[in-house]
Short mmCIF file of C-alpha atoms in Angstrom, two decimals:
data_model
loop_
_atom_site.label_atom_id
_atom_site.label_comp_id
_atom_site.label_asym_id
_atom_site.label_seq_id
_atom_site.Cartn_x
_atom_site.Cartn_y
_atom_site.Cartn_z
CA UNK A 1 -5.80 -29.68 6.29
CA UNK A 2 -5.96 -25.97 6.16
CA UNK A 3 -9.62 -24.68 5.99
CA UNK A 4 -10.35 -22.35 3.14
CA UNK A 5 -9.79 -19.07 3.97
CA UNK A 6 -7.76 -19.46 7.04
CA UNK A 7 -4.15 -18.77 7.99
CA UNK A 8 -1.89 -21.64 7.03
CA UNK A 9 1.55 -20.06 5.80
CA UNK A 10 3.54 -17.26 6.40
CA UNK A 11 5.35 -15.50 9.41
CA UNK A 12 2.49 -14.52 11.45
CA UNK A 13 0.51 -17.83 11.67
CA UNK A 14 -1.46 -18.06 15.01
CA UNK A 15 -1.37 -14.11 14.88
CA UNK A 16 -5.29 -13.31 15.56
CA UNK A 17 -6.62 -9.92 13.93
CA UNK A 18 -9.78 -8.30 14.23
CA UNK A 19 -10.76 -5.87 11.54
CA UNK A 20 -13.68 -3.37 12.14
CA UNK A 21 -15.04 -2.72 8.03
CA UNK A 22 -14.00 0.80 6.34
CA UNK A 23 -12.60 1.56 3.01
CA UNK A 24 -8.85 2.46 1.76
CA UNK A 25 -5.84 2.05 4.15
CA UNK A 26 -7.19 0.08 7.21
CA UNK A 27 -8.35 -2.97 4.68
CA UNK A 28 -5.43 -2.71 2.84
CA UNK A 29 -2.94 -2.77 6.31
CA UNK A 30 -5.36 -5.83 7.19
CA UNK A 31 -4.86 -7.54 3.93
CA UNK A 32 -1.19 -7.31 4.64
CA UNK A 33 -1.01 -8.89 7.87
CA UNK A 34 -3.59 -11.53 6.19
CA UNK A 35 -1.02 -12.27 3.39
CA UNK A 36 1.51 -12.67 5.96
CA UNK A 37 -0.45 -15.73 7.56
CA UNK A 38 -2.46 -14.09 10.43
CA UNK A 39 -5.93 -15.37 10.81
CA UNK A 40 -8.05 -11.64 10.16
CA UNK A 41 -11.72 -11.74 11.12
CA UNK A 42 -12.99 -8.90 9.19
CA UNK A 43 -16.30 -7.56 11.38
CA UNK A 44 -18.96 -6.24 8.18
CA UNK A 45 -21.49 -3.80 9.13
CA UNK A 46 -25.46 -4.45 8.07
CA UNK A 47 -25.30 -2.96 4.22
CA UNK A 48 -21.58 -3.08 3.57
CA UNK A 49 -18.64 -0.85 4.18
CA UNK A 50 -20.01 1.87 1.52
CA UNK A 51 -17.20 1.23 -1.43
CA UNK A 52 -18.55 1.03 -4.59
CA UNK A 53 -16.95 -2.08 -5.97
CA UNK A 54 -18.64 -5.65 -6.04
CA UNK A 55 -16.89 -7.45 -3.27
CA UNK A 56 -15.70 -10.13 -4.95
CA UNK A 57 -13.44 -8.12 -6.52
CA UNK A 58 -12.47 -6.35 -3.21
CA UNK A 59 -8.75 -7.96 -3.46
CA UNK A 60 -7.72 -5.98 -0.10
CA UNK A 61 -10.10 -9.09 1.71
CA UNK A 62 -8.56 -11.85 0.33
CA UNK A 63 -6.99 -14.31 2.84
CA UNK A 64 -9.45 -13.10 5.62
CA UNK A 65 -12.58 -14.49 7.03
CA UNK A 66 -16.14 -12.06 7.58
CA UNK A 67 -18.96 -11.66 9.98
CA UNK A 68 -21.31 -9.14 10.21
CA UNK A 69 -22.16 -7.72 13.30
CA UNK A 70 -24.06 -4.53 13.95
CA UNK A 71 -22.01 -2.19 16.07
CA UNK A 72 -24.94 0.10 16.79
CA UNK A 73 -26.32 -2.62 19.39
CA UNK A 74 -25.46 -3.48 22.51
CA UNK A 75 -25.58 -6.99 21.18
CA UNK A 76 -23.05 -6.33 18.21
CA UNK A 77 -21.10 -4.46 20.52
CA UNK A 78 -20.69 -7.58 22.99
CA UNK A 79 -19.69 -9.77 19.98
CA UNK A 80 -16.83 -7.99 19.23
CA UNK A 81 -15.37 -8.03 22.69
CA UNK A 82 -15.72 -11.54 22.44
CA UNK A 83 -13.56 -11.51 19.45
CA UNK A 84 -10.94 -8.48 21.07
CA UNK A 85 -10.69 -11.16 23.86
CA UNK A 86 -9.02 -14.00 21.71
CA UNK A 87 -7.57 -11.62 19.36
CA UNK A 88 -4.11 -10.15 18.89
CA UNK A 89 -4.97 -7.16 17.31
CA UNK A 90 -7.65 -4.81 16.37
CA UNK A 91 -7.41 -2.44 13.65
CA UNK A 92 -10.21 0.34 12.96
CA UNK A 93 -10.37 3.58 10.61
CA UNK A 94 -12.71 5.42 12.08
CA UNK A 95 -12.75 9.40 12.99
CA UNK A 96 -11.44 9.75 16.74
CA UNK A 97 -14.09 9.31 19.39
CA UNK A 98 -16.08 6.90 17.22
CA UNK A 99 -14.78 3.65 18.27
CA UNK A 100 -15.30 4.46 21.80
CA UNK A 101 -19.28 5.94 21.52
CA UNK A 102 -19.44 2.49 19.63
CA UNK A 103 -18.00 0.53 23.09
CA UNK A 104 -15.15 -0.72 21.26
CA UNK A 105 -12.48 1.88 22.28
CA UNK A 106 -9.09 1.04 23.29
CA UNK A 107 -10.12 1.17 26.62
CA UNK A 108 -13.03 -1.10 27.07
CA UNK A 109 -11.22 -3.36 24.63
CA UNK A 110 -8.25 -3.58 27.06
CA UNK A 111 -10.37 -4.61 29.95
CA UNK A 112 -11.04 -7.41 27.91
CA UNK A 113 -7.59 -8.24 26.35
CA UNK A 114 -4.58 -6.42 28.67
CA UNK A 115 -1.85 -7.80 25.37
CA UNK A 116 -4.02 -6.44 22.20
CA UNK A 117 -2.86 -4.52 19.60
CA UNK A 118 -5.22 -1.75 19.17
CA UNK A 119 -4.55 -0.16 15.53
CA UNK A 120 -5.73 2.92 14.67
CA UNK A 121 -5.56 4.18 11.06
CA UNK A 122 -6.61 7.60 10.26
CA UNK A 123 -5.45 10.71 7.72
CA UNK A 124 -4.97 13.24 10.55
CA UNK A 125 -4.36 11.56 13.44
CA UNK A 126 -5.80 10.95 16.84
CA UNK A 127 -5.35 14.50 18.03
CA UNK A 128 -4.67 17.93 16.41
CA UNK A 129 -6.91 21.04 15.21
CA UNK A 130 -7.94 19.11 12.10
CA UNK A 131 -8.40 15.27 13.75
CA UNK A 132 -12.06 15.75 13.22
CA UNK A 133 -12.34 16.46 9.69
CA UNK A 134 -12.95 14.44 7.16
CA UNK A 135 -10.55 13.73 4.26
CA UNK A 136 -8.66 11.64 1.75
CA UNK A 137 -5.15 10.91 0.59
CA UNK A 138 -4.77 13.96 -1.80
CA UNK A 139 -5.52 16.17 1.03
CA UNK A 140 -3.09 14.51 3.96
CA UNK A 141 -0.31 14.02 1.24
CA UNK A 142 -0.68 17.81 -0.27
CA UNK A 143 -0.08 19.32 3.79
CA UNK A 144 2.79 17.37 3.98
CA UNK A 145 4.48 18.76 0.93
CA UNK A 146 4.82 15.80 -0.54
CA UNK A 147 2.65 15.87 -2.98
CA UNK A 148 4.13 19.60 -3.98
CA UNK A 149 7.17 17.94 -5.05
CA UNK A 150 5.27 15.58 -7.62
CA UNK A 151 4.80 16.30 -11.28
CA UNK A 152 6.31 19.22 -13.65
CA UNK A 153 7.41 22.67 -12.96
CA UNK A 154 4.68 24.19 -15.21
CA UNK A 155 1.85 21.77 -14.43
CA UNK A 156 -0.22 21.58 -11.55
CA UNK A 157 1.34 18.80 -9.21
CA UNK A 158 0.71 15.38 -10.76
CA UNK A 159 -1.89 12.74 -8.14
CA UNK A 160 0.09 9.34 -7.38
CA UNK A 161 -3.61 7.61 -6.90
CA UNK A 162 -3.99 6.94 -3.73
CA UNK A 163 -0.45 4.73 -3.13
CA UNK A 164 1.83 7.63 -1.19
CA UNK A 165 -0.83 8.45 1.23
CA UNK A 166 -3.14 5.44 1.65
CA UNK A 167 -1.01 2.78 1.39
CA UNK A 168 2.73 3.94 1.67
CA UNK A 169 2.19 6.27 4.43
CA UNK A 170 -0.94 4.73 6.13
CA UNK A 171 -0.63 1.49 5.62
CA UNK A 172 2.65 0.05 5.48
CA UNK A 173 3.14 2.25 8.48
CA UNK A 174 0.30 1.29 10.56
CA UNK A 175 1.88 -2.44 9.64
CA UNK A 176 4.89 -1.66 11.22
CA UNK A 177 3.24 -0.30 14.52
CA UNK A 178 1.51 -3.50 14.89
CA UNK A 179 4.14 -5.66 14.50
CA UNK A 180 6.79 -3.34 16.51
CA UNK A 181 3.83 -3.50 19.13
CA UNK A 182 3.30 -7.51 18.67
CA UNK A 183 6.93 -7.38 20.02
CA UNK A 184 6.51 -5.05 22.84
CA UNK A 185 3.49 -7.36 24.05
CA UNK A 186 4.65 -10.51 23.49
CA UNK A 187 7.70 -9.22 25.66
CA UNK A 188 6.08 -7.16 28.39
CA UNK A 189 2.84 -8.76 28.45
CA UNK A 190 1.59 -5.28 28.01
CA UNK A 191 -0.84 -4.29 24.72
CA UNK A 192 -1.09 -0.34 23.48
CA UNK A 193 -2.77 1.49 20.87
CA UNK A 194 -1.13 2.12 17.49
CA UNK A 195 -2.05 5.74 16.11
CA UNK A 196 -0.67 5.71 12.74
CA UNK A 197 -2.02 8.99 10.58
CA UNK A 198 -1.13 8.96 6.97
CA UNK A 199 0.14 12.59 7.42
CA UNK A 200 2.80 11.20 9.41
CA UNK A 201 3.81 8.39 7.49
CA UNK A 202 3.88 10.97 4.51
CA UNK A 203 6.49 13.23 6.16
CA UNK A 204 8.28 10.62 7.42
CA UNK A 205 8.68 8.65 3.74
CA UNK A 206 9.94 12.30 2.84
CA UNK A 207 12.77 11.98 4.95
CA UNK A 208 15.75 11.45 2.93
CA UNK A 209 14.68 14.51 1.00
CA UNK A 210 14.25 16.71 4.17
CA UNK A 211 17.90 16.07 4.70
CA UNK A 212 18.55 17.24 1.04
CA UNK A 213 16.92 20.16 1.48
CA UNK A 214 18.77 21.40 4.91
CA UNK A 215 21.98 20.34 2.61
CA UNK A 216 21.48 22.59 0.04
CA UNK A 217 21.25 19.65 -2.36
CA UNK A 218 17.22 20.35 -3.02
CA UNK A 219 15.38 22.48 -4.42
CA UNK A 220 12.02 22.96 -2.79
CA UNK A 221 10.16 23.37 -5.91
CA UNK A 222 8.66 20.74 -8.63
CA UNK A 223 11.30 19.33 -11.64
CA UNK A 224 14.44 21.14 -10.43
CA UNK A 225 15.72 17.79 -8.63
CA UNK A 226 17.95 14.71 -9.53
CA UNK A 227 15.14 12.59 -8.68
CA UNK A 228 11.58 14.35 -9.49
CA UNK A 229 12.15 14.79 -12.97
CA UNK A 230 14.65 17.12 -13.23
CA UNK A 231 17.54 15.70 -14.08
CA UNK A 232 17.38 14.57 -17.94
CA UNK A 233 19.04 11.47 -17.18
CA UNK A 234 15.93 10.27 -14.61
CA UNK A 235 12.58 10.61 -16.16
CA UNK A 236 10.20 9.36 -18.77
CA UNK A 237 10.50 9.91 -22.39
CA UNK A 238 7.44 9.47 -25.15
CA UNK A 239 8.66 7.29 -27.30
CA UNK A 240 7.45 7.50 -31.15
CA UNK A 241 4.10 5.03 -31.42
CA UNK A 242 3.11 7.35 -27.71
CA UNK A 243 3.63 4.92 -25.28
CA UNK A 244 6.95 5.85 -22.76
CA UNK A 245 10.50 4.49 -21.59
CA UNK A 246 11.65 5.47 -17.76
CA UNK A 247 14.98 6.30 -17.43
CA UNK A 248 17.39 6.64 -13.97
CA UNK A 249 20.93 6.44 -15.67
CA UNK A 250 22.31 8.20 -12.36
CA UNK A 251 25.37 7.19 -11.60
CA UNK A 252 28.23 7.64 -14.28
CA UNK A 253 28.57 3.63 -15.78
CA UNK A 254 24.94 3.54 -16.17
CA UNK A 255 24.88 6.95 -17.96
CA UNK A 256 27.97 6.00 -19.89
CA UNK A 257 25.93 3.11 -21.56
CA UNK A 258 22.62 4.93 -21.53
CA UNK A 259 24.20 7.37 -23.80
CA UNK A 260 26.02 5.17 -26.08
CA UNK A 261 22.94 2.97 -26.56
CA UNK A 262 20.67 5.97 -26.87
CA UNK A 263 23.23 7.05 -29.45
CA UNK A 264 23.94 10.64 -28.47
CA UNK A 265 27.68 10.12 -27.13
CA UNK A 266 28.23 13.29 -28.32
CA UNK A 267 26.13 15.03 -25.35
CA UNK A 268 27.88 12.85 -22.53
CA UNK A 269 29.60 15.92 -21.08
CA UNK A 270 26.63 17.72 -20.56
CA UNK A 271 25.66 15.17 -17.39
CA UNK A 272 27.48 17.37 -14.94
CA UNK A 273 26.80 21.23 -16.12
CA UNK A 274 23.73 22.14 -15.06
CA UNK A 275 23.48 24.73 -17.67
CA UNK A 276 23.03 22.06 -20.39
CA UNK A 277 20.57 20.07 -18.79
CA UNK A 278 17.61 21.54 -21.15
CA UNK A 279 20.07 20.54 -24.11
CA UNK A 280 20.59 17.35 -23.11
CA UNK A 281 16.96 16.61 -22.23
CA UNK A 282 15.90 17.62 -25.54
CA UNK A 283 18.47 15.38 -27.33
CA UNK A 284 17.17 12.84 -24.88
CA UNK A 285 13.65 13.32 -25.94
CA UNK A 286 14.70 13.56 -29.64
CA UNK A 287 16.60 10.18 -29.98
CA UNK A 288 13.48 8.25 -27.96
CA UNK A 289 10.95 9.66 -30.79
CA UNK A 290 12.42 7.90 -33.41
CA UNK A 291 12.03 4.55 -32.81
CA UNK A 292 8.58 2.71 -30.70
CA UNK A 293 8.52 1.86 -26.96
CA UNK A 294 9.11 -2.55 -27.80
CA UNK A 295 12.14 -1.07 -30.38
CA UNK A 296 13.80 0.77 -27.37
CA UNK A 297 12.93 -1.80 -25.16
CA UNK A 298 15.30 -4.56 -27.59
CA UNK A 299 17.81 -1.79 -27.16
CA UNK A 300 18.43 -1.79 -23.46
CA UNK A 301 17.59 -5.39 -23.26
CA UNK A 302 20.54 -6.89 -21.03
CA UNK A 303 21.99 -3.69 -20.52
CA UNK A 304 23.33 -1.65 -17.14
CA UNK A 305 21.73 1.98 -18.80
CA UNK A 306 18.28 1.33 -16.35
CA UNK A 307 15.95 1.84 -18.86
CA UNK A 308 12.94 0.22 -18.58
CA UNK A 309 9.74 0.18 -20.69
CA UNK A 310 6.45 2.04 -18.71
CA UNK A 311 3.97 -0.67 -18.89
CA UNK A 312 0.30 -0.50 -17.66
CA UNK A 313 -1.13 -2.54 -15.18
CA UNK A 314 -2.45 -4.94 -17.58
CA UNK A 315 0.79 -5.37 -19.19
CA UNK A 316 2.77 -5.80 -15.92
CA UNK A 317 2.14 -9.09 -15.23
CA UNK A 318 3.55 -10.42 -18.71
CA UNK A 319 6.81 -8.87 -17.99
CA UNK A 320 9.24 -11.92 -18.49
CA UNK A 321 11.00 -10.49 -15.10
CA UNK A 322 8.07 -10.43 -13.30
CA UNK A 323 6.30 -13.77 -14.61
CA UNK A 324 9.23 -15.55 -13.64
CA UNK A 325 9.06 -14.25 -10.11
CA UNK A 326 5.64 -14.67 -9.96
CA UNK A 327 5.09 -11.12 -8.99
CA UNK A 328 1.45 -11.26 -9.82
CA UNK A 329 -0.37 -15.14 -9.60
CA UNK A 330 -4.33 -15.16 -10.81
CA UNK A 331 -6.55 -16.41 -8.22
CA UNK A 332 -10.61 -16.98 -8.39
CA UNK A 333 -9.88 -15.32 -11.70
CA UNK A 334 -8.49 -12.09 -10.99
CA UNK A 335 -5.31 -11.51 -11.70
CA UNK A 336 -3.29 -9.89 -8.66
CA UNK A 337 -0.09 -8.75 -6.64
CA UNK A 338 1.52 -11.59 -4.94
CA UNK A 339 1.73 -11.47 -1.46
CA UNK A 340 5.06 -9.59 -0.51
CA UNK A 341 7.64 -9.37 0.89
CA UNK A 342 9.05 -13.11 0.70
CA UNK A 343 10.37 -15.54 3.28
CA UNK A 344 12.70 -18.42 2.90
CA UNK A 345 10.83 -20.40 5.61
CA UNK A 346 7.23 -19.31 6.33
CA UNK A 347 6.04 -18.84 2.93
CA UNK A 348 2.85 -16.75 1.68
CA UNK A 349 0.58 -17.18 -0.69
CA UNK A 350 -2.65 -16.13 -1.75
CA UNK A 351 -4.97 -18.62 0.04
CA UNK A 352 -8.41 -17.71 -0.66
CA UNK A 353 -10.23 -14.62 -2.88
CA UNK A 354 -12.29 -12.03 -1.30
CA UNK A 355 -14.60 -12.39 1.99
CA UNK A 356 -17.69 -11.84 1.39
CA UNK A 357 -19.93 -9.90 3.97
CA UNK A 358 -21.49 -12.62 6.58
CA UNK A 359 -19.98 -15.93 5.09
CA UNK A 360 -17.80 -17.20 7.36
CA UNK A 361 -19.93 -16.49 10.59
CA UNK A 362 -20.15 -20.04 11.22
CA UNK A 363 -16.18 -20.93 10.64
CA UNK A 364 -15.21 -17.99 13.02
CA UNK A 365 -17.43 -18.86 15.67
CA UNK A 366 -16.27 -22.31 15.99
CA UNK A 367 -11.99 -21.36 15.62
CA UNK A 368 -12.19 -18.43 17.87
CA UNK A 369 -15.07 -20.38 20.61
CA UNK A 370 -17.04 -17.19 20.16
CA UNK A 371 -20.30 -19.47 20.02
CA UNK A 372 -22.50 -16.58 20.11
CA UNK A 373 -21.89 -15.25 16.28
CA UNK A 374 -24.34 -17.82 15.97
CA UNK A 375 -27.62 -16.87 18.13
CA UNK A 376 -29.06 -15.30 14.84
CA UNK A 377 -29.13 -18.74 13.54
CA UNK A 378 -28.39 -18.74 9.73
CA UNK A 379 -24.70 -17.17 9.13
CA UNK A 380 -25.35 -16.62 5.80
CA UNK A 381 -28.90 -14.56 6.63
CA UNK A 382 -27.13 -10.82 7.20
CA UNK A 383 -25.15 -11.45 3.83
CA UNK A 384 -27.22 -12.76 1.63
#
């Protein structure tokens, strides 16, 4: 019988991680690898990680296990090399230099474990003239140029929360490393450190569009693009009780039925002359006024036009589409992403709600032998 709150399904059961606490990407790369079946020891600090959310609503800790330990000791320090030494992987967000003034750096750490995974997750990197400043996604994403190529032509460029930078180019990619580097070890017997700086994963998601540009088939300016909003036939329209419908009718079939559905055949020829775009868009815009987003919604129902109602994220998870996936399941009362992607074997799921700070000191120290979590006595008495 699985214990709450441990690994027991998915890909990457037996997979040991060690998280050192911080905020945004490194959590959420953690949470992933959790979802995915790995056992992750998340390592608190005395007094939290500083995020200002209640942490049992801190969804990016489900499915992981914490202790607090106090890095600034000598003690705390020794506690987590006890943990690197039956772990897999470690995975800290901290500035460069920090880890190792802390004596957990990559290289103490591999004295200890020659096969761990040592994951680093920053915004700038681990070298560079800006590695030592602070930051946050808008900034990595905006000296990338990615986020220049995000929002309207006459608007100042539009903020995709924290998902391109954070998660898409910090997480996910620090993910990869890992796992690339889970291979490498498990192959060569030989760990290494992961540096994976959301201003790299940034450029790099831009890639497709870096080709475009050295094509000639991209304009490197906002709205002037098939896919940035554009093109009339691949945007969002405001629809006539406010709320929107997205549209990406690119290819010809789909924008032969978008238009006839829409009901503006009569504009169909103006999908490939450039100089009518602005007349089509307006028709566009015209025809989605008259009737409300659920009306529109009945129209493309079953269709090929891909045109899809813009819900929020408290409609989302009513979508008959995604409800019968299961896309998002409610757990501990909080409704939430499923774990993703799926497997056909090692399923997922979402095991156990958030860790909370301290509470599992007494679980960890017995799976992992690490007997000395304990010498403080009560695990609950740094948490409660």
């Amino acid at each position: 019988m699985t214990v709450a709150g441990t690994p027991g399904h998915g890909p990457l059961v037996g997979v040991r991680v060690v998280e050192l606490a911080g905020i945004g990407p490194g959590p959420f790369a953690a949470m992933l690898l959790a979802d995915l079946g790995a056992d992750v020891v998340r390592v608190d600090r005395p007094g939290g990680a500083g995020l200002a959310i209640n942490p049992e609503y801190d969804i990016t800790n489900r499915n992981k296990r914490s202790v607090i330990i106090d890095l600034k000791t000598q003690d705390g320090q020794d506690r987590v090399l006890d943990l690197v030494e039956r772990a897999d992987v470690l995975i800290e967000g901290y500035r460069p230099g920090v880890a190792e003034r802390l004596g957990v750096g990559p290289e103490t750490c591999h004295v200890r474990n020659p096969k761990l995974i040592y994951g680093r997750m920053t915004g700038w990197g681990q070298e560079g003239p800006l590695a030592q400043r602070a930051g946050h996604d808008i900034a990595y994403i905006a000296l990338t140029g990615t986020l220049g190529m995000i929002g309207r032509p006459d608007e100042p460029p539009t903020v995709p929360a924290n998902l391109v930078g954070d998660y898409a180019g910090g997480s996910l990619y620090l993910v990869v490393g890992i796992l690339a580097a889970l291979h490498h070890a498990r192959a060569t017997g030989a760990g290494q450190v992961v540096d994976a700086a959301i201003v790299d994963g940034a450029a790099h998601l831009a890639a497709m569009i870096h080709g475009m540009l050295a094509a000639g088939g991209w304009q490197d300016r906002r709205g002037a693009n098939l896919l940035d909003g554009g093109c009339p036939y691949y945007g969002t329209y405001e629809t006539a009780d406010g709320q929107y419908m997205a549209v990406g009718a690119l290819e010809q079939q789909f924008y032969d039925e978008f238009v006839d559905l829409l009901g503006i055949e009569e504009m169909a020829s103006a999908r490939r002359d450039l100089a009518r775009w602005g007349e089509l868009r307006e028709a566009v815009a015209a025809r989605f006024k008259t009737r409300t987003r659920d009306e529109w919604t009945a129209v493309f129902e079953g269709s090929d036009a891909c045109v899809a109602p813009v819900l929020s994220l408290r409609e989302a998870p009513a979508h008959p589409h995604l409800a019968a996936r299961g896309t998002f399941v409610d757990h501990g009362g909080i409704t939430q992403p499923a774990p993703a992607p799926r497997f056909s074997l090692s399923h997922t799921a979402v095991r156990s709600g958030p860790a909370q700070p301290g509470a599992d000191t007494a679980d960890v120290a017995r799976d992992w032998g690490v007997p000395d979590l304990m010498k403080d006595g009560d695990p609950m008495k740094d948490g409660d």
